[in-house]
Amino acid sequence: MTRRMRRRTLLKLSGSAAAVQALAAQGESGDVIISELGAIAVGHAPTAARAGHDIFAQGGNAVDAAVAAALTAAVVEPASCGIAGYGTHITIGRADGKVACIDANSMAPQAARPDMFKHDGTGQVPGKVNYYGWLAAGIPGVMAGLQAALDGYGEKKLGDVAASAIRYARDGFVVNERVAGSFQGSADHFRRDPASKKLYFHGDEPIRAGQRYRNPDLASMLETLAGRGTADSFYRGDIGRRIAAAFQKHGGIATADDFAAYEARQVETNQLSWRGYSMHTAPVSAGGLSTLQALAIVKALKWEEWTARYKKNHAALEALRLVWADRFRYFGDPEHVDVPVARLLSDDYVRELADKVESSVKAGRPIEQDFDSYEQRGTIHISSSDREGNVVAVTLSHGGGFGAHVTVEGLGLTLGHGVSRFDPRPGRANSIAPRKRPLNNMTPTVVLRDGRPILAIGGRGGRRIPNMLYSALLHFVGEDRSMVESVNGPRMHTLGNMNLTLDNPWKAEDVGFFKEIGYRVSRGGVALLSAASFDPRTGKAAAAFR
C-alpha cells in the first residue's frame, strides 16, 4: 500500500509516534511519505516524493526510490535541479552496515584555466560571467551519479525509475505560485537565451501560476536513455556530442572529449564516531568534512556533559566558526590539491581548536576572526529508507536557481553553473583548473548505530547546508533527541565571521545572549533538511522535513 501522509493512515501503517510528529510538523504537503514499504522525504517536491515512494510498491529499494525521486524532481523543480544540473553526491547506508558514497560533482572542461575570469580581487567577477552563460557551465554529473547508484546498489533499471520523470516532462504539470515566481525571477536571463525562453515562456512572458509547463525534448531524451538501459550515451555517445556541440556553438569551452572523460567517483566517506553513533558523510569536494570537524570539536569538549545552556550554545557556535576558516583555506578537489583530512580530524588538531573554544566560552566573548564571505543558494535533497534497513541520502543541484540560465536546444537541458563554485582567484585550493571539480556544500549523510544504518539526512540551501547538518546531528547524537525532534530543533548559521543567523525555534533569551557577546544576529531562513530513518528493533521507517 502506498499512501500520502494522512493522520489515520499513518497510525495504521507505521504505528510510529515519530511519524505522527512528522505529520504535525509537515501537514499534508506530501513532502514526506511513509508506509510499511519505506519512507521518503523530498522537501518542496511532493510529486517527486510520490514518484520515489511508488517505486517501493514495484519492488525497488531505497536507492531505486531516491533515484526515481531525483529524476522527477529534476523535471518538476527546474529551478533547484535538473538532469544537466551541475552535480550530485550520494551516501548510502546498506542494511548490512556497509556505507558507500558517490561523487558526481561537476567537472571543469580541459580548456579551463585558473585565470580565465577577470575579478576584482575579492573573488567577484564583473558581469558574473562565471555564474551565467556557457562559460559558467561545467560537465554535469547528475546522470552519471544516479546511474552509478542504480548499477551498484539498486534493484531496478533506469527505464523503471525514469518513468515518472518522462511522464511529467511530456505531459507537463500545472505550475504553482512558487515555481511561477522562479520563472519570473529569471526572466531577464531567459530572454537572452532562445532555448531557455522557448522552454520557460508562454509567448513573450514567463509561464504563470495555473498554466502548464512541459518539456517534451527532455522527455524524448530520457526516453532514449531509458530504452538503452543506461545513461552512458549522455557522456560517451550521441547525446553527449549534442550537448558539447551546443557549448561550442554558444562560446562555451566544453568538448565531446570532456564529456567522454567524465566518470562518477566511488569515494570513501569521512566519518566520526561519537556516543555509540557512527556518522558518515560525503567527503571533499562535498561539504561534510566541515560538519564532522565541528562535531569533533564539541566531542573533544565533552559538550554533552555540560549543563549551562548559554555556554553550550556558545561552544557550538565557536566550533562552527573555526571550521569555516579551515574550509576556505584548505578545501578543493582532492585529486588536484592536498586536503589535510587526517590532520583536520586528528586528536591533536581537534584538541587545539577545542581549547580555543573553551577559552572563548570562559571569557564570554567570540574567537577573534572576521573575514569576508558570501552566500550560495540552491539545491534539493532526498532521503529515503526501506523496510530492509537501507538508507540513502541524495543531494543534487543546479547551484543557484536555474544554474547557468542556458538550455541545450532540442534536448530541454538547462545547465547548472558548476564553474561558479570555483574561486576565480588563481593560486587557491579551490581555484579553477582543467578537469577539476569545484568545492560545494552538498552534505548527504548517514548515521549508523551498533553497525546498522538508522538515519539518512541532508539539506538544500547552499553554504547553509553543512551548518544545518551540524545543528541537527548535535541534537540527534549529542542530545539523544529523536529524528523528528532533531529536524525540528533550533539551527544556527555562520560563515566564520561575526554574522549569525538563528531560525525561529531559538528562544528570545538565546538570541539576546549572542547579541550581548558581540554577534550581529538576524532571524531568518536556514537550509531545509530532509531525513529518513529506520529502526532495526521494530523494522519501521519514518521521515521528516523542515
XYZ file of C-alpha atoms in Angstrom:
546
model
C 0.000 0.000 0.000
C 1.285 3.481 -0.907
C -0.454 6.495 0.559
C 0.176 10.177 1.134
C 0.729 11.202 4.725
C -2.635 11.429 6.487
C -3.218 11.056 10.209
C -5.348 7.923 10.223
C -3.310 6.058 7.632
C -0.080 6.935 9.422
C -1.370 5.379 12.604
C -2.497 2.323 10.663
C 0.608 1.865 8.535
C 3.546 2.825 10.680
C 2.307 2.813 14.233
C 5.097 5.311 14.827
C 4.918 8.250 17.210
C 7.692 9.846 15.168
C 5.547 9.539 12.060
C 2.706 11.375 13.766
C 5.151 14.057 14.916
C 6.389 14.336 11.342
C 2.813 14.856 10.203
C 2.340 17.557 12.801
C 5.439 19.305 11.523
C 4.635 18.786 7.868
C 0.909 18.996 7.488
C -0.280 17.080 4.441
C 2.007 18.575 1.817
C 3.280 15.213 0.621
C 6.897 16.272 1.151
C 7.103 13.239 3.447
C 5.535 9.862 2.604
C 5.590 6.849 4.923
C 4.160 3.343 4.616
C 5.085 -0.175 5.624
C 7.196 -0.312 2.442
C 9.508 2.559 3.325
C 9.787 6.288 3.836
C 10.953 9.195 1.717
C 11.368 12.922 2.278
C 11.819 15.409 -0.566
C 11.361 18.964 0.614
C 9.147 21.184 -1.551
C 8.668 18.402 -4.123
C 5.664 16.226 -3.205
C 5.427 14.974 -6.793
C 8.989 13.685 -6.576
C 8.346 12.097 -3.173
C 5.331 10.295 -4.606
C 7.324 9.080 -7.616
C 10.018 7.718 -5.333
C 7.621 6.001 -2.988
C 5.769 4.362 -5.870
C 8.988 2.502 -6.682
C 8.771 0.715 -3.312
C 5.493 -0.854 -4.458
C 7.268 -2.082 -7.598
C 9.878 -3.959 -5.591
C 12.518 -1.244 -5.531
C 14.745 -0.453 -2.593
C 15.686 2.873 -1.011
C 18.272 3.580 -3.732
C 15.753 2.998 -6.521
C 13.217 5.219 -4.740
C 15.737 8.014 -4.255
C 16.850 7.905 -7.910
C 13.240 7.974 -9.140
C 12.548 10.933 -6.874
C 15.688 12.701 -8.083
C 14.805 12.265 -11.763
C 11.270 13.509 -11.164
C 12.499 16.452 -9.082
C 14.788 17.351 -11.979
C 11.637 17.848 -14.075
C 9.157 19.369 -11.623
C 11.650 21.557 -9.692
C 13.535 23.079 -12.655
C 14.946 25.993 -10.662
C 16.546 23.809 -7.991
C 17.972 20.953 -10.016
C 17.971 19.290 -13.415
C 19.179 16.328 -15.433
C 22.067 18.589 -16.505
C 22.415 20.229 -13.100
C 26.000 20.591 -12.105
C 26.201 17.554 -9.867
C 25.115 15.194 -7.145
C 26.594 13.484 -4.096
C 25.063 10.266 -2.780
C 25.686 8.499 0.534
C 24.207 5.025 1.020
C 23.898 3.088 4.260
C 23.305 -0.547 3.347
C 21.321 -2.906 5.532
C 24.462 -4.996 6.103
C 26.162 -1.979 7.690
C 28.425 -1.115 4.765
C 28.487 2.508 3.612
C 29.001 3.665 0.025
C 29.466 7.148 -1.403
C 29.352 8.544 -4.941
C 30.888 11.862 -6.012
C 29.253 13.043 -9.235
C 30.215 16.683 -8.912
C 30.626 18.923 -11.955
C 33.972 18.914 -13.732
C 35.707 21.864 -15.392
C 36.496 21.408 -19.098
C 40.060 20.634 -20.176
C 40.350 24.172 -21.578
C 39.578 25.807 -18.214
C 42.347 27.912 -16.654
C 42.831 29.499 -13.198
C 42.920 32.989 -14.745
C 40.030 32.545 -17.193
C 37.886 35.143 -15.399
C 38.868 38.694 -14.546
C 37.972 39.537 -10.960
C 38.020 42.488 -8.576
C 40.423 40.938 -6.051
C 37.686 39.740 -3.695
C 36.523 36.923 -5.947
C 33.730 38.873 -7.628
C 33.697 38.657 -11.442
C 32.297 41.649 -13.385
C 29.095 40.705 -15.165
C 29.068 37.392 -13.264
C 30.075 35.547 -16.405
C 31.285 32.738 -14.130
C 27.666 32.375 -12.944
C 25.600 32.985 -16.069
C 26.168 31.781 -19.604
C 28.028 28.969 -21.317
C 31.384 29.640 -19.634
C 29.727 29.100 -16.246
C 28.722 25.512 -17.033
C 30.989 22.543 -16.476
C 30.408 18.895 -17.327
C 27.186 17.963 -15.484
C 27.437 14.936 -13.196
C 23.830 14.205 -12.192
C 23.065 11.436 -14.694
C 26.395 9.694 -14.121
C 25.857 9.706 -10.353
C 22.301 8.409 -10.472
C 23.288 5.672 -12.932
C 26.210 4.637 -10.695
C 23.845 4.384 -7.713
C 21.446 2.176 -9.672
C 24.189 -0.036 -11.071
C 25.929 -0.575 -7.770
C 23.171 -0.580 -5.191
C 19.713 -0.577 -6.795
C 17.281 -3.324 -7.775
C 15.602 -1.575 -10.712
C 16.700 -0.418 -14.155
C 16.850 3.132 -15.482
C 13.692 2.611 -17.520
C 11.763 1.685 -14.369
C 12.827 4.633 -12.247
C 12.663 7.212 -15.079
C 9.025 6.552 -15.974
C 7.565 9.239 -13.725
C 10.066 11.879 -14.867
C 9.339 11.071 -18.503
C 5.596 11.357 -17.923
C 5.814 14.733 -16.189
C 8.203 16.098 -18.805
C 5.969 15.014 -21.684
C 2.519 15.707 -20.210
C 3.598 18.631 -18.089
C 2.130 19.904 -14.856
C 0.222 22.952 -13.683
C 2.648 25.490 -12.255
C 2.115 26.761 -8.712
C 2.950 30.221 -7.383
C 6.401 29.221 -6.140
C 7.563 27.722 -9.443
C 6.000 30.577 -11.395
C 7.916 33.006 -9.202
C 11.162 31.259 -10.102
C 10.382 31.635 -13.810
C 9.622 35.318 -13.330
C 12.756 35.888 -11.261
C 14.975 34.533 -14.051
C 13.030 36.035 -16.953
C 15.688 38.578 -17.941
C 18.316 35.828 -18.276
C 15.936 33.588 -20.208
C 15.182 36.343 -22.683
C 18.867 36.331 -23.643
C 18.899 32.580 -24.340
C 16.437 31.476 -27.061
C 16.219 27.836 -25.945
C 15.521 28.863 -22.340
C 12.899 31.366 -23.426
C 11.181 28.710 -25.526
C 11.119 26.351 -22.541
C 10.091 28.685 -19.720
C 7.883 31.215 -21.503
C 4.413 31.123 -22.979
C 4.670 33.690 -25.758
C 6.572 36.747 -24.569
C 6.047 36.230 -20.838
C 7.234 33.653 -18.303
C 4.832 30.818 -17.546
C 2.373 31.945 -14.864
C 0.761 30.105 -11.972
C -2.115 27.995 -13.262
C -0.518 27.457 -16.664
C 1.058 24.186 -17.761
C 4.793 23.657 -18.090
C 6.034 20.942 -20.462
C 9.469 19.801 -21.574
C 8.886 17.323 -24.455
C 12.509 17.472 -25.617
C 13.673 16.330 -22.181
C 11.031 13.582 -22.192
C 12.340 12.273 -25.521
C 15.945 12.361 -24.329
C 15.088 10.495 -21.105
C 13.022 8.017 -23.070
C 16.033 7.321 -25.271
C 18.281 6.715 -22.266
C 15.633 4.535 -20.621
C 15.339 2.464 -23.781
C 19.087 1.966 -23.838
C 19.030 0.990 -20.171
C 21.871 3.321 -19.246
C 22.859 6.997 -19.146
C 26.249 6.248 -20.734
C 25.414 7.957 -24.047
C 24.790 11.191 -22.132
C 28.585 11.270 -21.860
C 30.079 8.839 -24.395
C 27.636 8.875 -27.262
C 25.298 10.899 -29.433
C 23.660 12.849 -26.607
C 26.989 13.889 -25.106
C 28.170 15.041 -28.524
C 24.999 17.121 -28.983
C 25.483 18.835 -25.618
C 29.151 19.523 -26.403
C 28.192 20.949 -29.802
C 25.849 23.402 -28.043
C 28.730 24.564 -25.846
C 30.896 25.160 -28.898
C 28.120 26.931 -30.787
C 27.464 29.401 -27.971
C 31.015 30.231 -26.881
C 31.498 27.600 -24.190
C 34.678 25.583 -23.834
C 33.411 22.054 -23.042
C 34.076 19.454 -25.734
C 32.919 15.944 -26.607
C 36.223 14.680 -25.195
C 35.391 16.338 -21.853
C 32.050 14.553 -21.748
C 33.645 11.226 -22.691
C 36.199 11.648 -19.888
C 33.604 12.199 -17.166
C 33.094 9.479 -14.537
C 31.217 9.366 -11.255
C 33.718 8.599 -8.490
C 33.220 5.917 -5.868
C 34.756 7.522 -2.770
C 35.295 6.777 0.902
C 33.149 8.757 3.310
C 34.555 10.963 6.031
C 33.400 9.529 9.331
C 33.247 10.327 13.031
C 32.172 8.165 15.956
C 30.558 9.754 18.999
C 28.395 8.344 21.785
C 27.912 4.986 20.036
C 26.921 6.536 16.709
C 28.994 6.440 13.528
C 28.390 9.397 11.202
C 29.375 9.044 7.524
C 29.250 11.956 5.104
C 30.277 12.844 1.562
C 33.941 13.948 1.516
C 35.563 16.936 -0.171
C 34.658 18.127 -2.824
C 31.351 17.996 -0.906
C 30.653 19.798 2.370
C 30.530 17.072 5.006
C 34.069 17.396 6.359
C 33.197 20.784 7.871
C 30.222 19.263 9.663
C 32.303 16.435 11.111
C 35.142 18.782 12.107
C 32.775 20.917 14.180
C 31.217 17.819 15.761
C 34.697 16.511 16.587
C 35.443 19.743 18.476
C 32.332 19.543 20.653
C 33.050 15.844 21.205
C 36.528 16.748 22.493
C 34.920 19.276 24.860
C 32.590 16.554 26.243
C 29.906 19.045 25.295
C 27.080 16.605 26.019
C 28.007 16.714 29.731
C 27.766 20.499 30.001
C 24.669 21.778 31.781
C 24.740 25.560 31.267
C 22.631 26.254 28.165
C 24.271 29.552 27.181
C 27.739 28.021 27.418
C 26.694 25.015 25.334
C 25.229 27.283 22.665
C 28.315 29.497 22.677
C 30.659 26.496 22.343
C 28.605 25.043 19.494
C 28.846 28.324 17.584
C 32.585 28.849 18.100
C 33.335 25.315 16.903
C 31.401 26.017 13.721
C 33.158 29.334 13.132
C 36.600 27.762 13.359
C 35.944 25.076 10.765
C 34.811 27.635 8.170
C 38.225 29.249 8.380
C 39.788 25.855 7.560
C 37.291 25.261 4.767
C 38.154 28.485 2.952
C 41.886 27.866 3.442
C 42.357 24.199 2.552
C 39.412 22.652 0.688
C 39.448 21.801 -3.006
C 39.262 18.804 -5.343
C 41.420 16.148 -3.601
C 42.657 14.900 -6.965
C 44.202 18.328 -7.575
C 45.137 19.653 -4.110
C 46.295 18.063 -0.872
C 43.386 18.435 1.546
C 44.774 17.591 5.029
C 41.782 15.489 6.065
C 43.655 13.284 8.540
C 45.181 16.299 10.273
C 41.898 18.229 10.430
C 40.213 15.295 12.184
C 43.266 14.302 14.257
C 43.044 14.284 18.045
C 45.849 16.841 18.379
C 44.370 19.392 15.981
C 40.822 18.925 17.245
C 42.100 19.430 20.804
C 43.883 22.619 19.721
C 40.624 24.010 18.349
C 38.645 22.760 21.342
C 40.991 24.675 23.646
C 40.291 27.857 21.676
C 36.574 27.260 22.028
C 36.857 26.582 25.756
C 38.864 29.771 26.314
C 36.320 31.753 24.323
C 33.417 30.402 26.376
C 35.198 31.069 29.677
C 35.944 34.640 28.579
C 32.378 35.146 27.374
C 33.437 36.588 24.036
C 33.856 35.360 20.438
C 37.067 33.976 18.999
C 38.751 36.781 17.084
C 38.378 36.090 13.380
C 36.436 38.105 10.867
C 36.659 37.838 7.093
C 34.562 38.398 4.010
C 32.433 35.573 2.673
C 29.343 35.285 0.561
C 26.252 33.122 0.467
C 25.341 30.454 -2.068
C 21.852 29.087 -2.519
C 20.213 26.299 -4.483
C 19.803 22.525 -4.426
C 17.309 19.827 -3.464
C 17.810 16.885 -1.099
C 16.179 13.452 -0.929
C 16.371 10.973 1.945
C 14.829 7.506 1.804
C 14.729 4.337 3.882
C 13.226 0.936 3.121
C 11.896 -1.954 5.190
C 15.082 -3.962 4.598
C 17.084 -1.347 6.515
C 18.799 0.526 3.662
C 19.007 4.323 3.988
C 20.010 6.753 1.245
C 20.854 10.475 1.169
C 20.988 12.196 -2.248
C 21.718 15.875 -2.849
C 21.590 17.335 -6.364
C 21.873 20.888 -7.555
C 21.950 23.466 -10.297
C 23.928 25.686 -7.911
C 21.805 28.812 -7.854
C 18.319 28.861 -9.334
C 18.430 27.561 -12.952
C 22.222 27.420 -12.774
C 23.875 28.991 -15.807
C 20.476 30.003 -17.276
C 21.267 28.421 -20.640
C 19.489 25.480 -22.263
C 20.611 22.932 -24.845
C 18.204 23.317 -27.751
C 16.447 20.121 -28.772
C 17.255 18.310 -25.519
C 15.498 20.511 -22.955
C 18.567 20.532 -20.706
C 19.177 23.638 -18.614
C 22.790 23.587 -17.465
C 23.996 24.024 -13.900
C 26.762 26.520 -13.206
C 29.409 24.286 -11.687
C 32.210 26.666 -12.698
C 30.720 29.320 -10.386
C 31.679 27.147 -7.409
C 35.387 27.618 -8.108
C 37.348 30.531 -6.694
C 38.203 32.729 -9.725
C 41.401 33.844 -7.992
C 44.434 31.737 -9.063
C 46.630 30.026 -6.506
C 43.918 28.876 -4.113
C 42.864 25.376 -3.142
C 39.562 25.826 -4.950
C 40.887 27.739 -7.988
C 39.748 26.651 -11.452
C 41.893 24.065 -13.248
C 41.441 21.650 -16.188
C 39.087 18.790 -15.315
C 38.984 19.795 -11.659
C 35.819 19.527 -9.558
C 34.713 22.559 -7.536
C 34.137 22.703 -3.815
C 30.431 22.552 -2.991
C 28.169 22.369 0.040
C 26.228 19.163 -0.535
C 26.343 17.110 2.664
C 24.401 13.837 2.263
C 24.985 11.918 5.490
C 24.061 8.561 7.007
C 24.281 7.570 10.660
C 24.849 4.049 11.974
C 24.341 2.655 15.464
C 25.522 -0.801 16.509
C 26.664 -1.307 12.923
C 23.204 -0.715 11.417
C 22.113 2.331 9.393
C 19.413 4.281 11.218
C 19.326 7.723 9.556
C 19.818 9.408 6.180
C 19.835 13.196 6.218
C 20.835 16.168 4.073
C 19.679 19.608 3.063
C 19.228 22.334 0.499
C 20.401 25.907 0.920
C 23.929 26.479 -0.368
C 26.559 27.259 2.256
C 23.975 26.868 4.983
C 23.778 23.110 4.402
C 26.858 21.921 6.383
C 25.817 24.119 9.309
C 22.256 22.804 9.365
C 23.504 19.207 9.354
C 25.765 20.120 12.257
C 22.835 21.531 14.220
C 20.619 18.506 13.534
C 23.359 15.979 14.386
C 24.133 17.858 17.605
C 20.516 17.250 18.592
C 20.376 13.646 17.331
C 23.761 12.361 18.514
C 24.827 14.874 21.164
C 21.457 15.187 22.898
C 19.758 11.858 22.092
C 16.773 13.554 20.508
C 14.535 11.675 18.078
C 14.917 12.100 14.339
C 11.866 14.355 14.147
C 12.911 16.425 17.178
C 16.361 16.833 15.637
C 14.987 18.031 12.305
C 12.659 20.444 14.085
C 15.243 21.702 16.578
C 16.949 25.133 16.518
C 19.665 25.732 13.900
C 22.454 28.264 13.580
C 24.313 29.589 10.550
C 27.671 31.326 10.293
C 30.435 31.509 7.713
C 33.052 32.129 10.384
C 32.676 35.894 10.680
C 30.560 37.857 13.167
C 27.305 37.433 11.272
C 24.972 34.873 12.839
C 21.582 33.680 11.619
C 19.240 31.917 14.034
C 15.956 30.347 12.960
C 12.599 30.544 14.721
C 12.969 27.694 17.266
C 15.666 29.666 19.090
C 14.418 31.283 22.283
C 14.471 35.073 22.573
C 16.861 34.919 25.534
C 19.353 32.889 23.473
C 19.208 35.479 20.698
C 19.818 38.170 23.299
C 22.833 36.303 24.678
C 24.565 36.102 21.279
C 23.923 39.790 20.666
C 25.280 40.677 24.092
C 28.629 38.974 23.443
C 29.072 40.794 20.144
C 27.418 38.908 17.285
C 25.447 40.559 14.501
C 22.362 38.391 14.886
C 19.496 38.097 12.448
C 16.442 35.897 12.484
C 15.885 34.190 9.177
C 15.533 31.211 6.946
C 18.052 28.405 7.079
C 18.693 25.344 4.924
C 15.825 22.897 4.628
C 16.558 19.390 5.897
C 15.069 16.112 4.624
C 15.589 12.998 6.744
C 14.548 9.340 6.670
C 15.173 6.825 9.427
C 14.946 3.100 10.082
C 14.510 1.437 13.458
C 16.164 -2.025 13.390
C 14.264 -3.045 16.530
C 10.816 -2.532 15.013
C 11.543 -2.601 11.287
C 9.730 0.725 10.923
C 10.725 3.593 8.629
C 9.984 7.243 9.277
C 10.753 10.575 7.614
C 10.632 14.312 8.288
C 11.279 17.598 6.524
C 11.831 21.150 7.739
